[in-house]
XYZ file of C-alpha atoms in Angstrom:
634
model
C -84.618 -177.099 -83.709
C -83.057 -180.343 -86.007
C -86.491 -181.018 -86.994
C -87.396 -177.198 -87.838
C -83.995 -177.664 -90.124
C -85.010 -180.772 -92.072
C -88.417 -179.729 -92.117
C -87.243 -176.702 -93.967
C -84.520 -178.841 -96.241
C -87.647 -180.848 -97.561
C -89.791 -178.043 -98.184
C -87.071 -176.110 -100.274
C -86.301 -179.456 -102.811
C -89.712 -180.427 -103.026
C -90.678 -177.160 -104.333
C -87.422 -176.840 -106.308
C -86.463 -180.623 -107.999
C -88.016 -183.261 -109.293
C -86.111 -186.737 -108.010
C -84.310 -188.191 -110.640
C -84.466 -191.834 -109.649
C -86.689 -193.538 -106.537
C -85.385 -192.049 -103.066
C -85.314 -193.291 -100.175
C -83.018 -196.632 -101.910
C -81.376 -198.997 -99.209
C -78.354 -197.615 -97.807
C -75.465 -199.707 -96.705
C -74.164 -199.185 -93.186
C -71.358 -196.903 -91.887
C -68.377 -196.703 -93.620
C -69.876 -196.289 -96.910
C -68.037 -193.184 -98.447
C -65.393 -194.219 -100.961
C -63.848 -196.998 -99.049
C -65.804 -199.908 -98.050
C -63.947 -202.449 -95.264
C -63.883 -204.837 -99.241
C -61.505 -201.459 -99.781
C -59.915 -201.324 -96.774
C -58.662 -204.932 -97.473
C -57.751 -204.869 -100.734
C -55.120 -201.714 -99.662
C -54.016 -203.507 -97.587
C -52.975 -206.421 -99.542
C -51.612 -203.659 -101.779
C -49.453 -202.290 -99.451
C -47.960 -205.876 -97.896
C -47.505 -206.515 -101.548
C -45.707 -203.355 -103.346
C -42.899 -201.240 -102.150
C -44.545 -198.182 -103.578
C -47.808 -198.399 -101.968
C -45.735 -199.611 -98.773
C -43.801 -196.331 -98.987
C -46.786 -194.053 -99.641
C -48.925 -195.712 -97.031
C -45.918 -195.435 -94.619
C -45.746 -191.571 -95.575
C -49.228 -190.568 -94.771
C -48.539 -192.335 -91.429
C -46.067 -190.171 -91.061
C -47.481 -187.307 -91.724
C -50.032 -188.135 -89.338
C -47.614 -188.398 -86.746
C -46.498 -184.431 -87.666
C -50.215 -183.487 -87.163
C -50.929 -184.793 -83.854
C -48.171 -182.847 -82.834
C -49.785 -179.782 -84.270
C -52.143 -177.641 -82.576
C -55.657 -178.211 -83.794
C -57.491 -175.907 -86.700
C -58.763 -172.537 -85.496
C -61.632 -170.430 -87.717
C -59.221 -168.251 -89.693
C -60.772 -166.126 -92.455
C -58.409 -164.742 -94.682
C -60.275 -161.540 -96.513
C -63.628 -163.094 -98.136
C -62.544 -167.120 -97.723
C -62.076 -169.129 -94.863
C -60.636 -171.526 -97.455
C -56.869 -172.239 -96.343
C -58.973 -174.019 -93.096
C -61.219 -175.797 -95.218
C -58.535 -177.423 -97.208
C -56.187 -177.996 -94.363
C -59.461 -179.756 -92.457
C -59.989 -181.666 -95.164
C -56.306 -182.959 -95.388
C -55.780 -183.593 -91.574
C -59.387 -185.657 -91.281
C -58.777 -187.933 -94.181
C -55.414 -188.783 -93.431
C -56.357 -189.101 -89.549
C -59.612 -191.324 -90.535
C -57.371 -193.167 -93.093
C -54.431 -193.870 -90.662
C -56.907 -195.288 -88.004
C -58.682 -197.262 -90.320
C -55.399 -198.945 -91.476
C -53.567 -199.461 -88.148
C -56.393 -199.473 -85.416
C -54.160 -196.852 -83.807
C -55.864 -194.801 -80.947
C -53.773 -192.011 -81.493
C -54.917 -191.271 -84.906
C -58.196 -191.822 -83.982
C -58.268 -189.340 -80.716
C -56.330 -186.634 -83.216
C -59.438 -186.832 -85.949
C -62.512 -186.518 -83.194
C -60.290 -183.601 -81.765
C -60.132 -181.484 -85.327
C -63.707 -182.862 -85.804
C -64.718 -181.008 -82.805
C -62.923 -178.023 -83.529
C -64.463 -177.261 -86.869
C -67.212 -178.065 -86.032
C -67.634 -175.654 -83.025
C -67.091 -173.024 -85.546
C -69.301 -170.507 -85.767
C -69.879 -171.371 -89.459
C -68.412 -172.172 -92.379
C -68.412 -168.832 -94.751
C -71.240 -169.778 -96.600
C -70.766 -166.895 -98.510
C -67.971 -168.285 -100.600
C -69.204 -171.916 -100.376
C -66.678 -173.432 -101.626
C -65.202 -173.413 -98.192
C -68.266 -175.022 -96.856
C -67.967 -177.120 -99.648
C -64.459 -178.723 -98.619
C -65.029 -178.652 -95.287
C -68.113 -181.042 -95.481
C -66.028 -183.207 -97.848
C -63.588 -183.464 -95.156
C -65.939 -183.669 -92.007
C -68.179 -186.373 -93.709
C -65.347 -188.377 -94.475
C -64.428 -188.491 -90.719
C -68.208 -188.693 -89.446
C -68.335 -191.851 -91.926
C -64.933 -193.661 -91.449
C -65.111 -193.183 -87.778
C -68.751 -193.537 -87.037
C -68.522 -196.924 -84.523
C -65.554 -195.252 -82.772
C -66.881 -191.413 -81.915
C -68.315 -191.278 -78.845
C -72.124 -190.450 -78.855
C -71.852 -186.480 -78.298
C -69.087 -186.069 -81.027
C -71.619 -187.851 -83.179
C -74.048 -185.850 -82.569
C -72.588 -182.541 -82.708
C -70.710 -183.425 -86.041
C -74.406 -184.427 -87.428
C -75.545 -181.691 -86.567
C -72.811 -179.289 -88.406
C -72.932 -181.380 -91.518
C -76.856 -180.480 -91.526
C -76.548 -176.781 -89.916
C -73.568 -175.916 -91.004
C -73.059 -177.683 -94.412
C -76.288 -178.973 -96.373
C -78.637 -176.135 -94.635
C -76.981 -173.303 -96.443
C -76.964 -174.698 -99.503
C -80.521 -174.494 -99.992
C -80.402 -170.857 -99.839
C -80.441 -168.550 -102.885
C -78.349 -166.605 -101.224
C -75.890 -169.158 -101.092
C -76.641 -171.845 -103.287
C -75.926 -169.699 -107.281
C -73.355 -172.621 -108.149
C -75.930 -175.037 -108.575
C -76.528 -173.448 -112.302
C -72.637 -172.927 -112.837
C -71.279 -174.115 -115.352
C -67.472 -174.202 -113.188
C -65.868 -176.109 -111.109
C -67.904 -174.389 -108.190
C -70.320 -176.326 -109.372
C -67.729 -179.509 -109.156
C -66.730 -178.886 -105.525
C -70.104 -177.937 -103.940
C -71.952 -180.764 -104.865
C -69.325 -182.912 -104.267
C -69.257 -181.786 -100.879
C -72.637 -181.561 -100.182
C -73.523 -185.325 -101.911
C -71.170 -186.443 -99.726
C -72.694 -184.983 -96.491
C -76.113 -186.179 -97.255
C -74.481 -189.685 -98.077
C -73.010 -189.236 -94.618
C -76.164 -188.479 -92.484
C -78.584 -190.115 -94.816
C -80.913 -191.882 -92.050
C -81.177 -189.116 -90.185
C -83.959 -188.004 -92.978
C -83.828 -190.348 -96.051
C -86.255 -188.258 -97.912
C -84.897 -185.343 -97.179
C -81.471 -186.327 -98.263
C -82.573 -188.013 -101.301
C -83.437 -184.997 -102.509
C -80.510 -183.484 -101.837
C -78.531 -186.330 -103.355
C -80.518 -186.072 -106.850
C -80.449 -182.254 -107.338
C -76.853 -183.089 -107.136
C -77.087 -185.471 -109.756
C -78.971 -183.012 -111.816
C -76.853 -179.808 -111.075
C -73.436 -181.720 -111.487
C -74.334 -182.161 -115.311
C -73.744 -178.597 -116.196
C -70.158 -178.422 -115.503
C -69.805 -181.863 -116.893
C -70.967 -181.011 -120.648
C -67.907 -178.808 -120.756
C -65.932 -182.051 -121.237
C -67.459 -182.772 -124.510
C -66.273 -183.741 -126.670
C -62.603 -184.779 -126.491
C -62.029 -183.726 -122.256
C -60.174 -180.565 -122.645
C -61.216 -178.406 -119.767
C -62.588 -174.953 -120.001
C -60.364 -173.778 -116.984
C -57.211 -175.154 -117.271
C -54.945 -177.877 -116.700
C -54.604 -176.707 -112.314
C -58.252 -176.166 -112.142
C -59.020 -179.595 -114.414
C -57.184 -181.146 -110.902
C -59.659 -178.777 -108.720
C -62.740 -179.690 -110.511
C -61.952 -182.724 -111.710
C -60.437 -184.302 -108.407
C -63.971 -183.126 -106.717
C -66.061 -184.689 -109.451
C -64.891 -188.178 -108.976
C -64.867 -187.770 -105.255
C -68.802 -187.411 -105.662
C -69.100 -190.254 -108.755
C -66.921 -192.685 -106.243
C -68.781 -191.873 -103.395
C -72.210 -192.497 -105.500
C -71.211 -195.624 -106.910
C -69.888 -197.232 -103.696
C -73.046 -196.696 -101.870
C -75.831 -197.274 -104.683
C -73.857 -199.578 -107.198
C -74.146 -196.788 -109.850
C -73.427 -192.807 -110.503
C -76.438 -192.455 -112.611
C -74.540 -191.692 -115.818
C -72.789 -189.083 -115.036
C -69.026 -190.917 -115.904
C -70.324 -191.851 -119.196
C -71.277 -188.258 -120.534
C -69.584 -187.227 -123.633
C -65.864 -186.145 -123.155
C -65.546 -187.433 -119.421
C -63.718 -190.977 -119.844
C -61.337 -188.684 -122.132
C -60.456 -186.274 -120.111
C -57.844 -188.106 -118.637
C -55.909 -187.401 -121.888
C -55.664 -183.881 -121.958
C -54.447 -183.647 -118.518
C -51.493 -186.040 -119.294
C -50.620 -183.861 -122.596
C -51.129 -180.488 -120.467
C -47.286 -181.123 -119.209
C -43.855 -180.729 -120.798
C -41.017 -182.813 -120.724
C -39.801 -180.565 -117.652
C -43.035 -181.636 -115.786
C -43.864 -177.832 -115.787
C -47.715 -177.634 -117.034
C -49.248 -175.909 -119.782
C -50.848 -173.147 -117.131
C -52.585 -171.024 -119.182
C -55.739 -169.216 -117.226
C -55.389 -169.084 -113.860
C -53.515 -171.651 -113.550
C -49.718 -172.568 -112.347
C -46.983 -174.038 -114.448
C -46.282 -176.204 -110.718
C -47.868 -179.627 -110.642
C -48.000 -183.108 -108.626
C -49.977 -186.090 -108.269
C -53.018 -186.370 -109.349
C -55.305 -188.273 -107.367
C -58.350 -188.515 -110.244
C -55.562 -190.059 -112.830
C -55.918 -192.839 -110.834
C -59.542 -193.219 -111.103
C -59.349 -192.752 -114.823
C -56.481 -195.244 -115.254
C -58.211 -197.812 -113.460
C -61.890 -197.367 -115.250
C -60.510 -197.498 -118.331
C -58.061 -200.118 -117.934
C -55.243 -197.878 -119.305
C -52.136 -197.373 -116.824
C -50.342 -195.505 -119.081
C -52.436 -192.756 -118.073
C -50.269 -192.856 -115.274
C -46.806 -192.292 -116.975
C -46.656 -188.579 -115.299
C -47.879 -190.139 -111.786
C -45.560 -192.765 -111.446
C -43.263 -189.903 -111.330
C -44.503 -187.788 -108.967
C -44.769 -190.665 -107.000
C -41.166 -190.615 -106.419
C -39.576 -189.589 -103.066
C -38.771 -186.141 -104.552
C -41.790 -185.323 -104.722
C -43.087 -185.937 -101.007
C -43.003 -182.807 -99.769
C -45.670 -182.098 -102.934
C -47.987 -185.196 -102.404
C -48.170 -184.973 -98.903
C -49.687 -181.385 -99.191
C -52.289 -183.087 -101.079
C -55.878 -182.750 -99.253
C -57.344 -186.009 -101.020
C -53.813 -188.003 -100.986
C -55.687 -191.330 -99.250
C -58.001 -191.588 -102.603
C -54.714 -192.983 -104.556
C -54.366 -195.580 -102.142
C -58.050 -196.493 -103.053
C -58.259 -195.972 -107.231
C -54.872 -196.727 -107.604
C -55.604 -200.498 -106.088
C -54.034 -203.332 -108.605
C -51.696 -200.742 -110.158
C -47.697 -201.613 -110.065
C -46.129 -198.047 -110.031
C -42.675 -197.990 -111.855
C -43.861 -200.370 -114.709
C -46.118 -198.600 -116.707
C -46.371 -197.902 -120.547
C -45.618 -194.882 -121.941
C -48.584 -193.258 -123.695
C -48.893 -194.255 -127.310
C -49.805 -190.390 -128.837
C -47.338 -187.898 -129.435
C -49.886 -185.432 -130.661
C -53.402 -184.451 -128.811
C -55.914 -182.052 -129.557
C -59.808 -181.303 -127.743
C -62.468 -178.813 -128.640
C -65.138 -177.109 -127.116
C -64.959 -173.591 -125.123
C -61.091 -173.855 -124.671
C -60.003 -175.805 -127.460
C -55.851 -176.559 -127.192
C -53.304 -178.582 -128.787
C -49.641 -180.416 -127.353
C -47.480 -182.309 -129.430
C -43.984 -183.825 -128.409
C -41.319 -185.772 -130.173
C -41.001 -187.576 -127.321
C -42.560 -189.484 -124.052
C -39.563 -190.372 -122.511
C -36.767 -187.959 -124.052
C -36.521 -185.091 -121.242
C -34.764 -183.436 -123.959
C -37.515 -183.400 -126.176
C -39.451 -181.009 -128.376
C -42.909 -179.797 -126.801
C -45.006 -177.226 -127.690
C -49.137 -176.505 -126.104
C -51.327 -174.120 -127.896
C -54.390 -172.456 -127.520
C -57.585 -170.904 -128.772
C -60.638 -170.252 -127.073
C -62.308 -167.358 -125.285
C -61.637 -164.851 -122.352
C -65.556 -164.637 -121.735
C -65.010 -168.296 -119.845
C -64.327 -168.647 -116.276
C -60.758 -168.175 -115.057
C -59.951 -167.062 -118.813
C -56.979 -164.598 -119.991
C -57.105 -162.956 -123.171
C -54.527 -165.664 -124.413
C -55.984 -167.443 -127.458
C -53.429 -168.636 -129.695
C -50.937 -168.217 -127.003
C -48.355 -171.121 -126.993
C -45.147 -172.460 -124.627
C -42.368 -174.156 -126.049
C -40.023 -176.524 -124.825
C -36.687 -177.772 -126.049
C -33.505 -179.379 -124.340
C -34.679 -179.953 -121.190
C -35.528 -175.781 -121.101
C -39.186 -174.029 -121.042
C -38.191 -171.807 -123.509
C -41.488 -169.967 -124.180
C -44.038 -169.547 -120.780
C -46.937 -168.529 -119.296
C -46.997 -166.092 -116.099
C -50.651 -167.964 -115.086
C -52.926 -166.716 -112.297
C -52.660 -163.939 -110.445
C -53.067 -163.318 -106.703
C -56.904 -163.440 -106.222
C -56.666 -161.764 -102.889
C -54.227 -159.277 -103.462
C -56.276 -158.208 -106.388
C -59.427 -158.233 -104.132
C -58.098 -156.334 -101.237
C -57.114 -153.328 -104.014
C -61.189 -152.901 -104.621
C -60.583 -154.429 -108.357
C -63.501 -156.061 -109.688
C -62.082 -159.250 -111.206
C -64.938 -161.525 -111.877
C -66.363 -159.866 -114.713
C -64.969 -160.830 -118.440
C -66.977 -158.173 -119.994
C -65.043 -156.110 -122.666
C -65.138 -153.345 -119.815
C -64.133 -155.547 -117.094
C -61.466 -154.218 -114.130
C -59.780 -157.670 -115.071
C -58.481 -156.753 -118.186
C -56.482 -153.922 -116.593
C -54.376 -156.814 -114.767
C -50.987 -156.913 -116.465
C -51.078 -160.842 -116.288
C -54.774 -161.287 -117.797
C -54.712 -159.049 -121.446
C -53.072 -160.105 -124.150
C -50.039 -158.019 -124.025
C -48.351 -160.175 -121.704
C -49.094 -163.372 -122.927
C -47.495 -165.564 -126.242
C -49.893 -164.103 -129.005
C -50.589 -161.199 -131.335
C -51.440 -157.797 -129.970
C -52.408 -155.104 -132.961
C -52.372 -151.327 -132.823
C -52.280 -151.661 -128.810
C -55.513 -152.990 -128.245
C -56.918 -155.414 -126.393
C -58.500 -158.852 -127.624
C -62.035 -158.775 -127.850
C -63.299 -160.339 -124.763
C -66.298 -162.120 -126.355
C -64.322 -163.246 -129.265
C -63.772 -167.233 -129.927
C -61.113 -168.920 -131.519
C -61.337 -172.080 -132.723
C -59.179 -174.869 -133.502
C -59.389 -177.089 -136.167
C -57.373 -179.905 -135.122
C -54.031 -181.238 -135.699
C -51.516 -182.746 -138.407
C -49.280 -185.824 -137.010
C -47.821 -187.157 -140.155
C -43.792 -188.224 -139.959
C -42.298 -185.217 -139.586
C -44.610 -183.048 -139.157
C -46.697 -182.035 -136.031
C -48.963 -179.015 -136.022
C -52.172 -176.945 -135.259
C -54.305 -174.001 -135.927
C -56.087 -171.482 -134.582
C -58.230 -169.188 -136.204
C -57.549 -165.361 -134.407
C -59.747 -163.425 -136.815
C -62.642 -163.021 -134.561
C -60.560 -162.343 -131.536
C -58.978 -159.360 -133.543
C -61.949 -158.385 -135.134
C -61.739 -154.340 -135.600
C -58.237 -154.966 -135.978
C -57.359 -157.017 -138.622
C -59.739 -158.654 -141.105
C -58.312 -162.410 -140.963
C -55.743 -163.805 -138.538
C -54.790 -167.623 -138.400
C -52.149 -169.075 -136.680
C -50.084 -172.468 -137.174
C -47.578 -173.823 -134.492
C -45.856 -176.913 -135.854
C -42.726 -179.081 -135.126
C -40.717 -179.705 -137.923
C -38.736 -182.859 -138.772
C -38.736 -183.484 -134.607
C -35.983 -180.946 -135.141
C -37.300 -177.201 -134.659
C -40.535 -175.125 -134.007
C -42.060 -172.926 -136.219
C -44.827 -170.344 -135.647
C -46.486 -169.323 -139.100
C -48.886 -166.271 -138.850
C -50.746 -165.301 -141.569
C -53.039 -162.041 -141.396
C -55.278 -159.419 -143.384
C -55.704 -156.050 -142.312
C -58.719 -154.324 -143.030
C -59.132 -151.282 -145.889
C -57.826 -148.423 -145.443
C -56.481 -149.041 -141.961
C -52.733 -150.431 -141.550
C -52.272 -152.809 -139.206
C -48.824 -152.598 -136.398
C -49.148 -156.388 -135.262
C -46.851 -157.268 -132.073
C -45.624 -160.742 -132.005
C -44.422 -161.354 -128.400
C -42.986 -164.564 -126.827
C -42.585 -164.292 -122.699
C -39.411 -166.296 -121.618
C -36.392 -166.697 -118.630
C -34.042 -166.762 -121.092
C -31.414 -163.900 -121.208
C -32.501 -162.359 -125.157
C -29.754 -161.151 -127.068
C -30.530 -159.468 -130.747
C -28.229 -160.853 -133.016
C -29.191 -158.897 -136.257
C -32.007 -157.622 -138.267
C -33.828 -160.814 -138.172
C -32.439 -163.226 -135.614
C -32.788 -163.220 -131.659
C -30.452 -165.607 -128.869
C -31.776 -167.007 -126.358
C -29.460 -168.681 -123.652
C -30.668 -170.593 -120.286
C -28.991 -173.589 -118.531
C -26.108 -173.225 -120.899
C -28.282 -174.281 -123.869
C -29.692 -172.136 -126.958
C -32.310 -170.988 -128.876
C -32.396 -169.169 -131.791
C -35.551 -167.155 -133.029
C -34.978 -166.271 -136.602
C -37.760 -164.017 -138.196
C -39.118 -163.848 -141.838
C -41.927 -161.418 -142.847
C -43.881 -160.622 -145.842
C -43.952 -157.172 -144.320
C -41.308 -154.405 -142.688
C -40.818 -155.614 -139.048
C -38.439 -154.476 -136.015
C -37.042 -156.299 -133.535
C -38.406 -155.759 -130.475
C -37.515 -156.433 -126.271
C -39.950 -155.350 -123.597
C -39.976 -155.265 -119.842
C -42.156 -157.255 -118.068
C -42.614 -154.959 -114.817
C -45.555 -154.033 -114.528
C -47.746 -150.605 -114.005
C -49.668 -150.840 -111.541
C -48.875 -151.478 -107.422
C -51.716 -154.626 -107.090
C -49.903 -156.530 -109.839
C -47.365 -159.198 -109.194
C -43.831 -158.526 -110.283
C -42.443 -160.589 -112.724
C -38.883 -161.261 -111.919
C -36.272 -162.764 -114.415
C -38.590 -162.574 -117.444
C -38.641 -160.580 -120.692
C -40.889 -160.300 -123.272
C -38.935 -160.885 -127.046
C -40.480 -160.614 -130.102
C -40.847 -157.737 -132.936
C -43.402 -155.275 -134.648
C -44.779 -155.534 -138.309
C -46.337 -152.679 -140.301
C -49.141 -154.605 -142.729
C -50.366 -151.951 -145.576
C -53.716 -151.269 -145.467
C -56.366 -153.932 -147.285
C -52.565 -156.233 -147.621
C -51.839 -159.524 -146.450
C -48.994 -160.643 -144.755
C -47.061 -163.599 -143.504
C -45.344 -163.741 -139.851
C -42.705 -166.542 -140.199
C -40.822 -167.306 -136.497
C -38.487 -170.127 -136.307
C -37.542 -171.758 -132.675
C -34.118 -173.032 -133.281
C -32.962 -175.441 -131.072
C -28.932 -176.053 -131.054
C -27.966 -177.945 -134.323
C -31.195 -176.964 -135.947
C -31.028 -176.611 -139.505
C -34.682 -175.217 -141.443
C -35.243 -174.657 -144.788
C -38.155 -172.427 -146.183
C -39.776 -175.077 -148.680
C -40.335 -177.073 -145.454
C -43.293 -174.750 -144.264
C -46.092 -174.080 -146.253
C -48.811 -171.856 -146.470
C -51.684 -172.784 -143.479
C -53.969 -174.296 -146.346
C -51.932 -177.078 -147.249
C -51.357 -178.510 -143.514
C -53.120 -181.204 -143.217
C -54.562 -180.952 -139.968
C -57.947 -182.724 -139.439
C -61.331 -180.944 -139.378
C -63.078 -180.757 -136.410
C -66.655 -179.916 -136.779
C -67.357 -178.973 -133.157
C -64.543 -176.317 -133.343
C -67.476 -173.461 -132.174
C -70.588 -175.742 -131.143
C -69.690 -175.492 -127.587
C -69.376 -171.275 -127.907
C -72.447 -169.415 -128.507
C -70.816 -166.438 -127.712
C -72.939 -165.974 -124.621
């Protein structure tokens, strides 16, 4: 049966793929994935010499001691996904294999073998949702490789067969391998899992599995193109952590085995993407969670990979915080935590320099900008602004949306992701981004639930694209501009939004809009907040939260009415949104007229002057020649 499987794999790959490099390269012995014996020795030296690494190592061992008292994993599928089981399998096997290699303690070996046997006896790893296979394959491959010489012959045989038949073989079936042509995180995660599997069992059929590896090297370039030009990740902060982490697992494994990642890490924008991830977190520790992302965050192993390669320890400014004991539960839940010990080797957490740049912007499919007044002051001002399109993967109708922090409080927030399983169980088809898609009936996905402009109760254009020309980073004026004209086409003639931090004291949001001839426009200016909202007059709203205050002061060149809106959704399938509310106003722009809508976001003690804010044409944002090049409007 195994010979037939390998023959089928070989024939399929010969038909579909030309090797990118000579196959049957020399292959080192086990362990070969990610952490060689030389790496192991270096990590053990770090553990002895640095208290942070000592504590993290001991925390991993403590967690392994807890795991050994749990029942072994069972095949539990939820809806269309086995993903939770696959992720826990990866976490357990990675942790236990690390613990055994570092200590030689037989308890960890026995339990890792038991987990391997349990998942490899599953009927399948759910290839119809191949992410489940990929994560399971990653964990099983690491365990097989790292424990190879200690596993019994029968265990090695069973695990090897599962890697090939339950893991790699489905990746050659067109029913399951659509992700080979995807330009999103699915491609990165699935190719990483399959590549780790092929490297783990390489000697079984070098010609066949080299083809698998070569296929991955070609395929993964598709999502990696999305990092061009500056490293901004189209799917947002949380999916950066997911897709990029598996991407670097793949690159690290290739480089460790072959001494090369075959140019993948040199693709445009990829080496710069850690800056994107770093700037997407505000002083409160919450992320700019646009698209299907969560605002919570924690330790990111991939950041240690980028810091090591760039020789830039400031990229770990936030990671040293997430290594603190207060985040222990968070980082022990991270299924690839042992990779931190590998990629962080030689780093001295707790003695890292702050990043130098206070402003950052990136172009591409989802252009985004972030500005702050300080890295070290938890009371600092912070603003994130995004452009882009609702037609990209995991996107919302949130072009023009922003988040804002001051005085240690996030005042302008984003709901973030919805529960996929609940929406799918309700029968909604949420994975189409077309204008008429059921996706836009979901409350959290459409423009009315985001901190942007809406016109005449209409949805944004799903195929519209909002470029972000760049940022201004001048003394006393940090700013970014996004052009919403395409997103609001048919509702407005033009629409441009600028967001700025002025004199390091307050934030201003300036919208310059023009209505269509013969058609007046009712423009809704919306801001989601967790604060208590009090209307203080015809042009002022007061927000109170955590003993702090923020004033919204409104200045419009057309008539407007202050409004507040409920965040209670209309459908049973939507998540409830307790302790949130919308604050803002509606302005009426006469037909064929231009209007300026200016909102000052004033922390306590801030005193704005109207002459501080010039027309957007006079904001000196650096021009981005790539602002629209990465989104052809497909």
